[in-house]
XYZ file of C-alpha atoms in Angstrom:
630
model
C 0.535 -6.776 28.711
C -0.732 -9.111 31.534
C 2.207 -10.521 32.438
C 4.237 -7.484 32.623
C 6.240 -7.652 29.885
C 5.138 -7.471 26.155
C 5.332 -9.900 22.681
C 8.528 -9.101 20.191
C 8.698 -10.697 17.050
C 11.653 -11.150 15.038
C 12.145 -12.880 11.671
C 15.214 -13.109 9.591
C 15.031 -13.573 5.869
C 13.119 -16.841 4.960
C 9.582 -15.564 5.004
C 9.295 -12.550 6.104
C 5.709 -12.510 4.555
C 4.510 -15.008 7.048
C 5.981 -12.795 10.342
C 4.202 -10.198 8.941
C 0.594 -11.650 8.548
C 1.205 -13.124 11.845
C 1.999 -9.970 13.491
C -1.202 -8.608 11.573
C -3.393 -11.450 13.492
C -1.600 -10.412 16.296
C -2.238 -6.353 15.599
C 1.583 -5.976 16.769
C 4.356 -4.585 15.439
C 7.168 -6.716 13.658
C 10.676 -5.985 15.204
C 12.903 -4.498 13.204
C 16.337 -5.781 12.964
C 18.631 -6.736 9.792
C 20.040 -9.506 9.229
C 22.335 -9.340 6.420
C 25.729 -11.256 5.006
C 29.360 -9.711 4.770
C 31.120 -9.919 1.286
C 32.833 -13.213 2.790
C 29.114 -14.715 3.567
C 29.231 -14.480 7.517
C 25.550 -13.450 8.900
C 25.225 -9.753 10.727
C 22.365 -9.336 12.948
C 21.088 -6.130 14.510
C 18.571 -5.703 16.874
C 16.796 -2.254 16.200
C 15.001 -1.948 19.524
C 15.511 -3.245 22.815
C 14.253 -6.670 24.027
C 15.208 -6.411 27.774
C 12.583 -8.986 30.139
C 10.517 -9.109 26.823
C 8.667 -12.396 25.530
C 10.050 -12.549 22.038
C 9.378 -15.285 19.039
C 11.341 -15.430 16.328
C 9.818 -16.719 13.232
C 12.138 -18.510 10.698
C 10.949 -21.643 8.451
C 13.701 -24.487 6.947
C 13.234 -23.549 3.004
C 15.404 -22.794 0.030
C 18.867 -21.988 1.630
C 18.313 -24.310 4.761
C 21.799 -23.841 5.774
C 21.668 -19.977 5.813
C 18.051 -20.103 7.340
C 19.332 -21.747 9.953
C 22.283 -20.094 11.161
C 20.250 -17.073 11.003
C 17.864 -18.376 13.438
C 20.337 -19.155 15.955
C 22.321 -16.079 15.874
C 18.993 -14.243 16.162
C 18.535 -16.576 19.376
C 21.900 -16.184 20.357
C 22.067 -12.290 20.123
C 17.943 -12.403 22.096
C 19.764 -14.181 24.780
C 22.624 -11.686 25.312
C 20.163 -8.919 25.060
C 18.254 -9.985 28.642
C 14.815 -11.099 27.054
C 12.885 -12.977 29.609
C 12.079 -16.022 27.076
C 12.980 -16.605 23.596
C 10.646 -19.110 21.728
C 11.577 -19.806 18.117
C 8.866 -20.176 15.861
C 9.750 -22.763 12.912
C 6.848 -23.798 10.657
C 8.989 -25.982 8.718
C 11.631 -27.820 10.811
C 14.913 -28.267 9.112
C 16.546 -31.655 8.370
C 13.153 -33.314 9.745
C 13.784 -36.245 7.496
C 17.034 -37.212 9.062
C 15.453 -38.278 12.538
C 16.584 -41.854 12.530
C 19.741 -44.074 11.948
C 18.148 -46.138 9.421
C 21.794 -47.442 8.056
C 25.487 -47.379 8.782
C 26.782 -44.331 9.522
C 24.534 -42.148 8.915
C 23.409 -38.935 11.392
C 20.536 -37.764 12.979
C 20.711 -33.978 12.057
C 17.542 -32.885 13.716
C 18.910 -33.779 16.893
C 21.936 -31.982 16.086
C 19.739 -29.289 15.425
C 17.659 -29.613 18.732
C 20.891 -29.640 20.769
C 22.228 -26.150 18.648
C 18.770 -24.383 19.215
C 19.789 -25.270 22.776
C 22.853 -24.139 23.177
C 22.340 -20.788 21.286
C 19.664 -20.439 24.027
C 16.630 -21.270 22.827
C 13.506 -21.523 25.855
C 10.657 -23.104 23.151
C 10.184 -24.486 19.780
C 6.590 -23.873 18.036
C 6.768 -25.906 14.688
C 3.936 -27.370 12.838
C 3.732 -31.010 11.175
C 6.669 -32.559 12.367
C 7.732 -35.344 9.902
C 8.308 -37.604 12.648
C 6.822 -37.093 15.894
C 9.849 -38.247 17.840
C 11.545 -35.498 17.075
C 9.988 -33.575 20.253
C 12.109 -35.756 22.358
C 15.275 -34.599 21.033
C 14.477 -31.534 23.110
C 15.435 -30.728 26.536
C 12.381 -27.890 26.977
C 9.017 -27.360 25.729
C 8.116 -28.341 21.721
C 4.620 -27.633 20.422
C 3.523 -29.613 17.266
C 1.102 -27.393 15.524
C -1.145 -29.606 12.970
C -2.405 -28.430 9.995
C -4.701 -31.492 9.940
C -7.700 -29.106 10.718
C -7.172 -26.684 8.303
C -7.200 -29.028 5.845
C -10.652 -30.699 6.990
C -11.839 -27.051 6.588
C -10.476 -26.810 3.243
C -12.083 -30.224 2.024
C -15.645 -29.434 3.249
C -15.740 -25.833 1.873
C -13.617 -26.010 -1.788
C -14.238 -29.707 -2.623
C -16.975 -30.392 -4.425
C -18.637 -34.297 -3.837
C -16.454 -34.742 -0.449
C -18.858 -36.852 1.152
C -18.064 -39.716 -1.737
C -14.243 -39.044 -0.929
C -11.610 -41.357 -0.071
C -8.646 -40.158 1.844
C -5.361 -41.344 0.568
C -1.503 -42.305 1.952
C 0.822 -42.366 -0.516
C 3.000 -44.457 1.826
C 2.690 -46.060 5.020
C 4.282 -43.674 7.299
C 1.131 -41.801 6.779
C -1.027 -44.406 7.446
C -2.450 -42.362 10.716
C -2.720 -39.149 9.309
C -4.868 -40.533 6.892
C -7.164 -42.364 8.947
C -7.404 -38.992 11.717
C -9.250 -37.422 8.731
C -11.179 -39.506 7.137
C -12.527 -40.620 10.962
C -13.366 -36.595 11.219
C -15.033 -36.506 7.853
C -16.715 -39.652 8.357
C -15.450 -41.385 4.623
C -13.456 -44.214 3.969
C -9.104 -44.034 3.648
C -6.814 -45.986 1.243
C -3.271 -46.989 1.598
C -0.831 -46.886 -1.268
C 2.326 -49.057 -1.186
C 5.198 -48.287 -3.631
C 7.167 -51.156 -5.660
C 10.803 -50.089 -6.244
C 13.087 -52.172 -8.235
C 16.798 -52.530 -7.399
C 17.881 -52.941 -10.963
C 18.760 -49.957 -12.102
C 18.586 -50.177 -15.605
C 14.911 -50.587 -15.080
C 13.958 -46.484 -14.462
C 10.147 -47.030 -12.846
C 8.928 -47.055 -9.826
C 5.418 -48.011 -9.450
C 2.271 -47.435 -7.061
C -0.341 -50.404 -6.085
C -3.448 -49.452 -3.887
C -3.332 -51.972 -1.301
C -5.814 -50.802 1.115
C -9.321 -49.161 0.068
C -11.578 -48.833 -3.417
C -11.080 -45.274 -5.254
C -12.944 -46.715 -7.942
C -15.817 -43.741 -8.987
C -14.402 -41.535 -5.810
C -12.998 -38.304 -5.303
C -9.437 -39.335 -4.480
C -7.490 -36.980 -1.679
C -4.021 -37.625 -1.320
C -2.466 -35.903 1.970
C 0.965 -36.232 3.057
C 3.208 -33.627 5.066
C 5.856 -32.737 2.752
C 6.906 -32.921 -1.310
C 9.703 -31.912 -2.381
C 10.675 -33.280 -5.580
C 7.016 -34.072 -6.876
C 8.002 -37.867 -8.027
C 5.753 -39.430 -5.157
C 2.656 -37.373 -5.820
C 3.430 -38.287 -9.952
C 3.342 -41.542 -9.049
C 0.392 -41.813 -6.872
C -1.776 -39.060 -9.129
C -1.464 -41.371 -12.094
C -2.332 -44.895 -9.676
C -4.939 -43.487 -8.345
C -6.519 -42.245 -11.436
C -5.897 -45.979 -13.371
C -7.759 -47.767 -10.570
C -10.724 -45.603 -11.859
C -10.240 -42.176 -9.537
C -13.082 -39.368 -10.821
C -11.473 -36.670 -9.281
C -7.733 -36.416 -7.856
C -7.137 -33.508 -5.408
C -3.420 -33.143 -3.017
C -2.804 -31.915 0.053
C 0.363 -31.260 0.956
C 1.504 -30.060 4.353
C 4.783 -28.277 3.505
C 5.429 -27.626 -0.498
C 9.318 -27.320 -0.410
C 9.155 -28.025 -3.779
C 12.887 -27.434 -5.008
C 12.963 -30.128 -6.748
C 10.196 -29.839 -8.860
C 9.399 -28.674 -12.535
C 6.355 -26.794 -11.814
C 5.523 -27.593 -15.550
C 5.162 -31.316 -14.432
C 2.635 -30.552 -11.909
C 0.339 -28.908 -14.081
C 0.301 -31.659 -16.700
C -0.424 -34.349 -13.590
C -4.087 -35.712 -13.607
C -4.951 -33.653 -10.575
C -7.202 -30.988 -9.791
C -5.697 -29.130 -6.872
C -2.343 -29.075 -5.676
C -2.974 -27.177 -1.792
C -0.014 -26.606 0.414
C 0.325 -24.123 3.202
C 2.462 -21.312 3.414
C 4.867 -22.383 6.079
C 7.410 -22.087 2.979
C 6.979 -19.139 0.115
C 4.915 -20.209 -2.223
C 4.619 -16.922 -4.790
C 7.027 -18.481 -6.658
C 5.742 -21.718 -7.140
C 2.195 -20.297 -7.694
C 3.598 -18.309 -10.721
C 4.479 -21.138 -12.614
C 1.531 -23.291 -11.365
C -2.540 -22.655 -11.697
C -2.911 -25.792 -9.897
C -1.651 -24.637 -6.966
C -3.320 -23.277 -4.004
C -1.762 -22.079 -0.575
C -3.796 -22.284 2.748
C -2.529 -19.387 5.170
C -0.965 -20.978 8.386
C -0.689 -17.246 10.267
C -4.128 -17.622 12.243
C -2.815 -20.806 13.692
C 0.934 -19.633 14.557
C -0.826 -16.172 15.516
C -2.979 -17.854 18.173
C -0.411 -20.206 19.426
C 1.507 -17.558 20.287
C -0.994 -15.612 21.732
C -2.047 -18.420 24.140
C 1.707 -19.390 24.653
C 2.062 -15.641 26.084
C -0.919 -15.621 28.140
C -0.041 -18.844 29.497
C -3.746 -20.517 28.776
C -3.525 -24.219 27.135
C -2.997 -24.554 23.388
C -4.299 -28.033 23.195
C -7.577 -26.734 20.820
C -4.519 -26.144 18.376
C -3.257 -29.557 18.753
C -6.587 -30.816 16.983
C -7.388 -32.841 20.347
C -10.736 -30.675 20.775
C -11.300 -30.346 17.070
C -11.586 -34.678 16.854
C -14.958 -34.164 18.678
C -15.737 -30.991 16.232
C -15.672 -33.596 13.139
C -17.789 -33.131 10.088
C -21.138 -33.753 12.420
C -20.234 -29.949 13.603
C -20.159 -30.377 17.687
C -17.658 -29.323 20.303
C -16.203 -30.952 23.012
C -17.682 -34.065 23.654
C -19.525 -34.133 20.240
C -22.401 -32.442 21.996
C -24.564 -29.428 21.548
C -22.891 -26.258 23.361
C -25.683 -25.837 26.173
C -26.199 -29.550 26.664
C -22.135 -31.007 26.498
C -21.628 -32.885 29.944
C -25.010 -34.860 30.233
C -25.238 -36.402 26.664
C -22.670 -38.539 26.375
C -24.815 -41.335 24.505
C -26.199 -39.242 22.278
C -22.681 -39.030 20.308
C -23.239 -42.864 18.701
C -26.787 -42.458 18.280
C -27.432 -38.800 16.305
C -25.833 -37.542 13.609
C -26.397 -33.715 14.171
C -26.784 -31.981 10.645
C -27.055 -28.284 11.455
C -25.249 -26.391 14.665
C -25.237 -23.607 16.206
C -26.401 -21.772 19.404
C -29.975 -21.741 16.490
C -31.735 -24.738 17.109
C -29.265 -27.791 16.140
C -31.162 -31.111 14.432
C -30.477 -34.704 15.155
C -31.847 -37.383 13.163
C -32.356 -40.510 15.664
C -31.441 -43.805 14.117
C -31.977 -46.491 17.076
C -34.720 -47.252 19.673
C -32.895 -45.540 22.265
C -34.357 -42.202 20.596
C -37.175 -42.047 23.506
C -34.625 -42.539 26.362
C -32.352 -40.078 24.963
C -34.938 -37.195 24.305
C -35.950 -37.506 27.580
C -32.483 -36.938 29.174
C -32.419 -33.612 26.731
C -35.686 -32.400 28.142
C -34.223 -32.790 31.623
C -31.394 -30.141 30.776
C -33.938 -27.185 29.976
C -34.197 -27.562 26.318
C -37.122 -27.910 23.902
C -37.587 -30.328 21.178
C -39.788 -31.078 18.205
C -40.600 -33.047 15.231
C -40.961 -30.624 11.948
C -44.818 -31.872 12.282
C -44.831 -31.313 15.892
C -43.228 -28.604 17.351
C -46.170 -27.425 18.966
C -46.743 -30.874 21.436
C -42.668 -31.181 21.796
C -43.660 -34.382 24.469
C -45.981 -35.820 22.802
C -43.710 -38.400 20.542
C -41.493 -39.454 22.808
C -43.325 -42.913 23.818
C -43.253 -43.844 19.684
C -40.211 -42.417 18.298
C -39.409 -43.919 15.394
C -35.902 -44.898 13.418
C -34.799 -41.629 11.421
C -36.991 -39.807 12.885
C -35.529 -35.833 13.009
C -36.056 -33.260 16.108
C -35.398 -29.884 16.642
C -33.868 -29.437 19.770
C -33.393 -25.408 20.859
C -32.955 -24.015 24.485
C -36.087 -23.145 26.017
C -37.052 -19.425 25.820
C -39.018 -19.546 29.542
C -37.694 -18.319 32.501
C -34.558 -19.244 33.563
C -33.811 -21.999 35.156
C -30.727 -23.245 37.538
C -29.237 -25.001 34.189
C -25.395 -24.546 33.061
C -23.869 -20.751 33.190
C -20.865 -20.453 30.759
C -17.874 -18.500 31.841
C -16.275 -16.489 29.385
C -12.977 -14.883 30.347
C -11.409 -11.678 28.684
C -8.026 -12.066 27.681
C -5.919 -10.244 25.286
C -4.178 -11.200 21.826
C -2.256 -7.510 21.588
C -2.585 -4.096 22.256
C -6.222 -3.656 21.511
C -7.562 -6.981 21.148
C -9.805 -9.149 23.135
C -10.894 -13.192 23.666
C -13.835 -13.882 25.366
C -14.045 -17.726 25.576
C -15.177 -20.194 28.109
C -12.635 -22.816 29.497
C -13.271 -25.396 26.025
C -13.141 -22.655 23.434
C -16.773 -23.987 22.278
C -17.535 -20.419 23.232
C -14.781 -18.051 21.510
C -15.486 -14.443 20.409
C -12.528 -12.424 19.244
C -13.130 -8.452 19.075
C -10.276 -6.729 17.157
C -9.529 -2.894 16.394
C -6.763 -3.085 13.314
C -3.905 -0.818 13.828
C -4.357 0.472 10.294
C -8.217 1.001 10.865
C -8.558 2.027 14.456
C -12.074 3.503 13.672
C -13.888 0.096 13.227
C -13.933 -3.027 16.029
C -14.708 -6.367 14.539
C -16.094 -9.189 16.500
C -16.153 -12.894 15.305
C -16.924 -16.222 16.725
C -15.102 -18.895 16.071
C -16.868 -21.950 14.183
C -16.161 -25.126 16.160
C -16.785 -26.764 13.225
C -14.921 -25.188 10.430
C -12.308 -23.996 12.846
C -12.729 -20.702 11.092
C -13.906 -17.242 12.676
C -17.554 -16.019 11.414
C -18.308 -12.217 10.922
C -20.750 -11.356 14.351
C -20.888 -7.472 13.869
C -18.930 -4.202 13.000
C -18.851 -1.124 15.208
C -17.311 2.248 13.881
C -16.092 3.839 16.776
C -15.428 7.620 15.293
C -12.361 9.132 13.333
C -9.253 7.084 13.478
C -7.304 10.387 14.743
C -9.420 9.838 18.066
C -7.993 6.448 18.767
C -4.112 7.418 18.099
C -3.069 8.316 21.530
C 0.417 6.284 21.118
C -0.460 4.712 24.527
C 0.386 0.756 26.057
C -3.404 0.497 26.634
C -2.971 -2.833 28.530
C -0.946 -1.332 31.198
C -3.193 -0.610 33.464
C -5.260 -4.286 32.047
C -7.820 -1.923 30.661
C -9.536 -3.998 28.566
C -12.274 -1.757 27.007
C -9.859 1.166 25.842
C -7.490 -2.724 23.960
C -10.864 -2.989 21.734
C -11.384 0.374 20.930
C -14.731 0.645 22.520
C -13.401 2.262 25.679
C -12.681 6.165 25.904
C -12.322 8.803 28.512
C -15.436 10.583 27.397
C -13.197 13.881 26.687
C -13.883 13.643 23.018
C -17.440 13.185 21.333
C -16.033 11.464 18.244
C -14.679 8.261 20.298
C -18.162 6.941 20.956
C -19.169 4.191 18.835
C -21.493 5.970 16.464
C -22.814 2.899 14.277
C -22.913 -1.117 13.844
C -23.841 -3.673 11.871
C -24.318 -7.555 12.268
C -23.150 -10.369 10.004
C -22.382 -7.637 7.365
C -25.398 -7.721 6.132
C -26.735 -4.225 4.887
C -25.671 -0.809 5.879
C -23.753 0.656 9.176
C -26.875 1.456 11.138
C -26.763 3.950 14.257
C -25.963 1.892 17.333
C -29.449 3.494 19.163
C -31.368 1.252 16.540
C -29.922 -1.711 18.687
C -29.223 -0.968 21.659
C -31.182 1.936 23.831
C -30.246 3.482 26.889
C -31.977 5.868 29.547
C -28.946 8.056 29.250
C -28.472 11.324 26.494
C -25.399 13.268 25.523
C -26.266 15.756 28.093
C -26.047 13.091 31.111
C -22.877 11.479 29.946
C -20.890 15.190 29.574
C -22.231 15.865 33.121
C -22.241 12.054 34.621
C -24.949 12.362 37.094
C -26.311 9.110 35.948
C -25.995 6.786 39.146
C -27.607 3.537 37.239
C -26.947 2.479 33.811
C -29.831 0.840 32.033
C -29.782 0.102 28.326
C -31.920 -2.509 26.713
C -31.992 -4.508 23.201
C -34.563 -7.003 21.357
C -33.094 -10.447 21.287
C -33.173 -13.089 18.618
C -36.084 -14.635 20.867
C -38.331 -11.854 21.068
C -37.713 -11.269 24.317
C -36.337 -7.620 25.686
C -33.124 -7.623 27.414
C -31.758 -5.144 29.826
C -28.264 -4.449 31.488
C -28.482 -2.751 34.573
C -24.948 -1.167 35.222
C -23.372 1.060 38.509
C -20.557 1.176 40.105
C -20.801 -2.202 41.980
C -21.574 -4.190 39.126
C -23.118 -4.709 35.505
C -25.880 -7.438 34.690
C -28.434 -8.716 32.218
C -32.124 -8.810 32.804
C -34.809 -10.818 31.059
C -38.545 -9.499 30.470
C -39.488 -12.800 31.717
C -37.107 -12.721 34.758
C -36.898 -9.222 35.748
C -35.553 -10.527 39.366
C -32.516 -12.871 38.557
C -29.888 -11.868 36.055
C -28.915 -14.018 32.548
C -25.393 -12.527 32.403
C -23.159 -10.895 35.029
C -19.651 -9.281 34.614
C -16.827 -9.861 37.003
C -14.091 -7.616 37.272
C -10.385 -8.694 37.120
C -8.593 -9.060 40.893
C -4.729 -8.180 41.221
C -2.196 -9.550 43.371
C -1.493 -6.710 46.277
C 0.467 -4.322 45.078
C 1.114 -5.667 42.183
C 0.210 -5.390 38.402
C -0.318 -9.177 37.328
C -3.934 -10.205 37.878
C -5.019 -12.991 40.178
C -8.321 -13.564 38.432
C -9.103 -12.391 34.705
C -12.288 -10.171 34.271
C -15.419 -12.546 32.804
C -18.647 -12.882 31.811
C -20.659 -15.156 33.019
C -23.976 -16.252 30.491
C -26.692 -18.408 31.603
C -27.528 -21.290 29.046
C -30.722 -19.968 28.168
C -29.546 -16.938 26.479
C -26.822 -18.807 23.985
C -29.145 -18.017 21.357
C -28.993 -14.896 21.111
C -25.308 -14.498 22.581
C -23.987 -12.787 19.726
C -26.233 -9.551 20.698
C -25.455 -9.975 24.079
C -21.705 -9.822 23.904
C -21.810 -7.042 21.424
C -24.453 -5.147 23.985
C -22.249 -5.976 26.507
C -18.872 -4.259 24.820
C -21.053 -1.165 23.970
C -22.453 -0.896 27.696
C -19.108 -1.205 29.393
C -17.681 1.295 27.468
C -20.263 3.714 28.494
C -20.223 2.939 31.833
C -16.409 3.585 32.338
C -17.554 7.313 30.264
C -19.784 7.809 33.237
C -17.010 7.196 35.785
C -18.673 3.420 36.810
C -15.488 1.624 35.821
C-alpha cells in the first residue's frame, strides 16, 4: 500500500465475528493462523502466512474466558514480534480488568497496569480500545493508546430508533458517569439526570436502592447510558427508579454488555424498552435469550481507525472531538454550514439550523443580530431567502424579525474567488478509496467488495448521523474481468483500487451502468455522463483531449476537459476558469512512498451538486488512463 508495506489482521478466538466484519469494511483478507490449546491447556499459535515489515493488528476483546483471551493476545503479539513485522498494534474493544485501575483499599492491585506493562513486554507498538472505564488507564502505557468512543454511535442510534427523543432525559446511573451523560445530552440538546445509589451495610437488610438526585424524568423518555453491565443489578435498580418517579418510556444503553452475570430472563421482565449494547463482546448468545436486546455494530469505527492509523492521517473525528460540533443541529466543524465554516463563528449561538446538507440548509434566527449576521453570509457568496421571499433575497435584511427562517444555498452565478475544498485520495485496502478534505466535513468513500468486484459503491459520510449515505452504484462489467490476483496499490494506482480503472484490453471492464441514491433501475452511464469519444476512438486512442459533460443538480452543464497534462471541470457559466481540478500524486526520487497524495480540488460553488461531480470525476479518470492520458 502507500507506505510500502501492507495491513495483516490477526484475531484469536474471542470474536472472531468482529475481525471478520472489520476486515469486510476494510475489503482485506483476515490472516489465517490457529490458535488452539494442548490437552494440558497451554495456548499454540501458528502464523499461516508471513508477516515480515508488515503493519499488522490483532483484534482480541476481554470477554467470557478473560484469562485465556488474554494470554492469547500476547502470544499472538509475542510470536508478530519474532516474526519481523514492522509494527504490531493490538486492537482490544473491550479492555480486560478495566475496573481494577485504582488502589481504592488495602492491598489491593491495579491489574490493568499489570496488563499495560505485559502488552509491553510481549512487544506490543499500539493499543486501539474503545470506552475505557477509566480514562487514566492510557497512562499506564509507555506508547501510543487510542480511546475509541462509542458516544457517537449511540447519538445516532437515539435520533434514528427512539421515538419522542427530543422530550428525553439522559440518565447516570452513578456518578462516575456523570460526564458521559452530560457530553450527550449537550449534543442532543435535552436535559441529563443523575442517579445516586443508597447501600446499606447491614446485611441482613438485602436492598439496595436508587434516588434521582439530579434532573425531573417525570412524563420523559428516560435513557440510561453507562459503559459496561455485567451482572444487570445496577440497570434493575435504576429501570425500576426511574420508572416510579413517573418515567413514560425507559430505554439502556450500554457500552460493553459482558453480561455473565446476568439471567437474561430478568432483563426481559425489567420495565424497559430497549436494552442496546455494542458488539465489542458476542452478543448472539445473549440476543437468543433476550428480545429486548439490540447490538450496534462497532466494525465501521475499529475499521476506520485502523485505516487512518495505517495511513498515518489523524483519527481525532473518531475521538468524537469533531462530532461535538456535528450535534443534533446537524453541522460540521465549527457548527457551521460546509461552504461557509471559518467566517460564521457567531452564527453557532444565534441559529438553530434544522435541515443540512450541501441542498440549501435553513436557520431560524432568534435574536436581533439576525440582520448583522445575514449580511456576513451574503459576503461569502451565498444566497438567502425568506420562504415568502426568495425572489428579493436582500430585501429583509434591514427588518428581520425574531424566528424569522431563511434559506441560505450557495449561489449558482459565476464563480467567484470564495473557498476551494481539497479533497485528497487515500486508500482503506486494496481497491478502496477516501476522498475527504482536511475536517472530514467532506468524506466520500468508493468501495469495490471483494465478493462483488463488478459493482463500485460510493457514499458520503453524514456529519450528522456519523453514518455513510448511499451516493450512487456503478457496475463495472463481469466480476471475472476484475480478478487479475494483482497488489493494485503498488504502483499507488488509485483508479484500477476502485474498480473503475482498466487497461482498456477488455471491453467488459468499462463501467457499463449507474445509478444514484438507489433509487430506480441501473441506467446506462451515457444517460449521465456524455463524452465526445466512441468505442472506436478509445480501441485506437487517437483522442488527444478528453471532454465529457453532465447536467448538474443546478441546471447548469458541466464539462471535464481531460489530456495528458491535466483534468478539470468547466461551468456553462464560466467556460474560462475551472470549478474542480485534479492533482496528481508526487513521489519521493526514486522511491515508491508519495510526497504529496493525488486530490481534487472543488470550488465552493459547486458543493451542491458534488455528489455528480465526484462520481463524473471517477468515471472520467478511468477513461482517460484507457486512452493512455494517465
Amino acid at each position: 500500500m502507500l507506505r510500502g508495506n501492507s495491513v495483516r489482521i490477526l484475531t484469536g478466538n474471542s470474536h472472531p465475528g468482529l475481525a471478520q466484519a472489520v476486515c469486510e469494511r476494510l475489503n482485506v483478507p483476515l490472516t489465517p493462523c490457529t490458535v488452539k490449546k494442548f490437552s494440558n491447556g497451554e495456548i499454540n499459535v501458528k502464523i499461516a502466512e508471513s508477516v515480515r515489515d508488515e503493519d499488522v493488528y490483532i483484534i482480541q476483546t476481554g470477554c467470557s474466558d478473560v484469562n485465556d483471551n488474554l494470554m492469547e493476545l500476547l502470544i499472538l503479539i509475542s510470536a508478530c514480534k519474532g516474526a519481523s513485522a514492522r509494527r504490531i498494534t493490538a486492537v482490544i474493544p473491550c479492555y480486560p480488568y478495566a475496573r481494577m485501575d485504582k488502589k481504592d483499599k488495602s492491598r489491593a492491585p491495579i491489574t490493568a497496569k499489570l496488563v499495560a506493562n505485559m502488552l509491553a513486554v510481549a512487544g506490543c507498538d499500539h493499543v486501539i480500545t474503545m470506552d475505557l472505564h477509566a480514562s487514566q488507564i492510557q497512562g499506564f502505557f509507555d506508547f501510543p493508546v487510542d480511546n475509541l468512543y462509542s458516544e457517537p454511535l449511540m447519538i445516532s442510534y437515539i435520533k434514528r430508533n427512539i421515538e419522542g427523543w427530543k422530550n428525553s432525559i439522559i440518565v447516570s446511573p452513578d456518578a462516575g458517569g456523570a460526564k458521559r451523560v452530560t457530553a450527550i445530552a449537550d449534543k442532543l440538546g435535552v436535559e441529563f439526570a443523575l442517579i445516586h445509589r443508597e447501600r446499606t451495610r447491614n446485611s441482613s437488610v438485602p436492598a439496595e436502592k436508587m434516588e434521582v438526585l439530579v434532573g425531573d424524568v417525570r412524563d420523559k423518555v428516560a435513557i440510561l447510558v453507562d459503559d459496561m453491565i455485567d451482572s444487570g443489578n445496577t440497570l434493575a435498580l435504576a429501570a425500576r427508579s426511574l420508572r416510579d418517579n413517573g418515567a413514560k418510556k425507559v430505554y439502556a444503553l450500554i457500552s460493553h454488555g459482558l453480561l455473565s452475570q446476568t439471567n437474561m430472563k430478568k432483563i426481559e421482565e425489567l420495565p424497559i424498552e430497549q436494552l442496546v449494547v455494542t458488539n465489542t463482546v458476542p452478543q448472539k448468545q445473549h440476543e437468543a435469550g433476550c428480545s429486548k436486546l439490540v447490538t450496534i455494530d462497532v466494525s465501521p469505527t475499529i475499521a476506520e481507525s485502523i485505516r487512518r492509523t495505517h495511513n498515518g492521517e489523524s483519527i481525532s473525528l473518531l475521538f468524537g472531538d469533531w462530532a461535538e460540533g456535528a450535534g443534533v443541529n446537524g453541522v460540521g466543524g465549527s457548527g457551521l454550514c460546509p461552504y461557509a465554516r471559518t467566517r460564521l463563528a457567531p452564527l453557532h449561538k444565534s441559529a438553530c439550523v434544522r435541515n443540512r446538507g450541501v441542498s440549501p440548509v435553513v436557520f431560524a434566527l432568534d435574536d436581533k443580530r439576525a440582520p448583522r449576521v445575514l449580511r456576513n453570509i451574503l459576503r461569502l457568496g451565498t444566497d438567502i431567502s425568506e420562504p415568502e421571499q426568495e425572489s428579493n433575497p436582500t430585501a429583509m435584511l434591514g427588518s428581520a424579525s425574531p424566528n424569522s427562517v431563511y434559506y441560505i444555498r450557495p449561489k449558482t452565478g459565476r464563480p467567484s474567488s470564495g473557498k476551494l475544498h481539497k479533497l485528497v485520495l487515500t486508500t482503506t485496502s486494496l481497491r478502496n478509496v477516501v476522498l475527504a478534505n482536511a475536517s472530514d466535513v467532506l468524506y466520500y468513500e468508493v468501495v469495490t467488495p471483494r465478493w462483488e468486484r463488478h459493482l463500485t459503491r460510493v457514499s458520503r459520510l453524514d456529519v450528522n448521523t456519523r453514518c455513510f449515505d448511499p451516493v450512487a452504484e456503478l457496475l463495472n462489467g463481469s466480476p471475472a474481468a476484475h480478478d487479475n490476483g494483482r497488489d493494485l496499490h503498488a504502483s499507488g494506482n488509485h483508479d484500477n483500487a476502485v474498480g473503475i480503472g482498466t487497461d482498456g484490453k477488455s471491453e467488459e471492464k468499462r463501467a457499463v451502468a449507474v445509478r444514484f441514491y438507489g433509487v430506480g433501475e441501473l441506467r446506462p452511464v451515457e444517460e449521465f455522463l456524455q463524452t465526445n469519444v466512441d468505442k472506436d476512438g478509445v480501441k485506437r486512442k487517437h483522442v488527444e483531449v478528453l471532454r465529457a459533460w453532465f447536467r448538474g443538480k443546478d441546471g447548469h452543464k458541466y464539462t471535464w476537459h481531460a489530456d495528458k497534462k491535466r483534468l478539470e471541470l468547466m461551468r456553462d457559466d464560466a467556460p474560462d476558469k475551472p470549478v474542480a481540478a485534479f492533482y496528481k500524486e508526487k513521489r519521493y526520487l526514486h522511491m515508491l512512498r508519495m510526497s504529496q497524495h493525488p486530490y481534487l480540488e472543488i470550488h465552493a460553488s459547486v458543493l451542491e451538486c458534488l455528489d455528480y461531480v465526484i462520481v463524473s470525476f471517477l468515471l472520467v479518470e478511468r477513461l482517460r488512463r484507457e486512452l493512455g492520458f494517465g
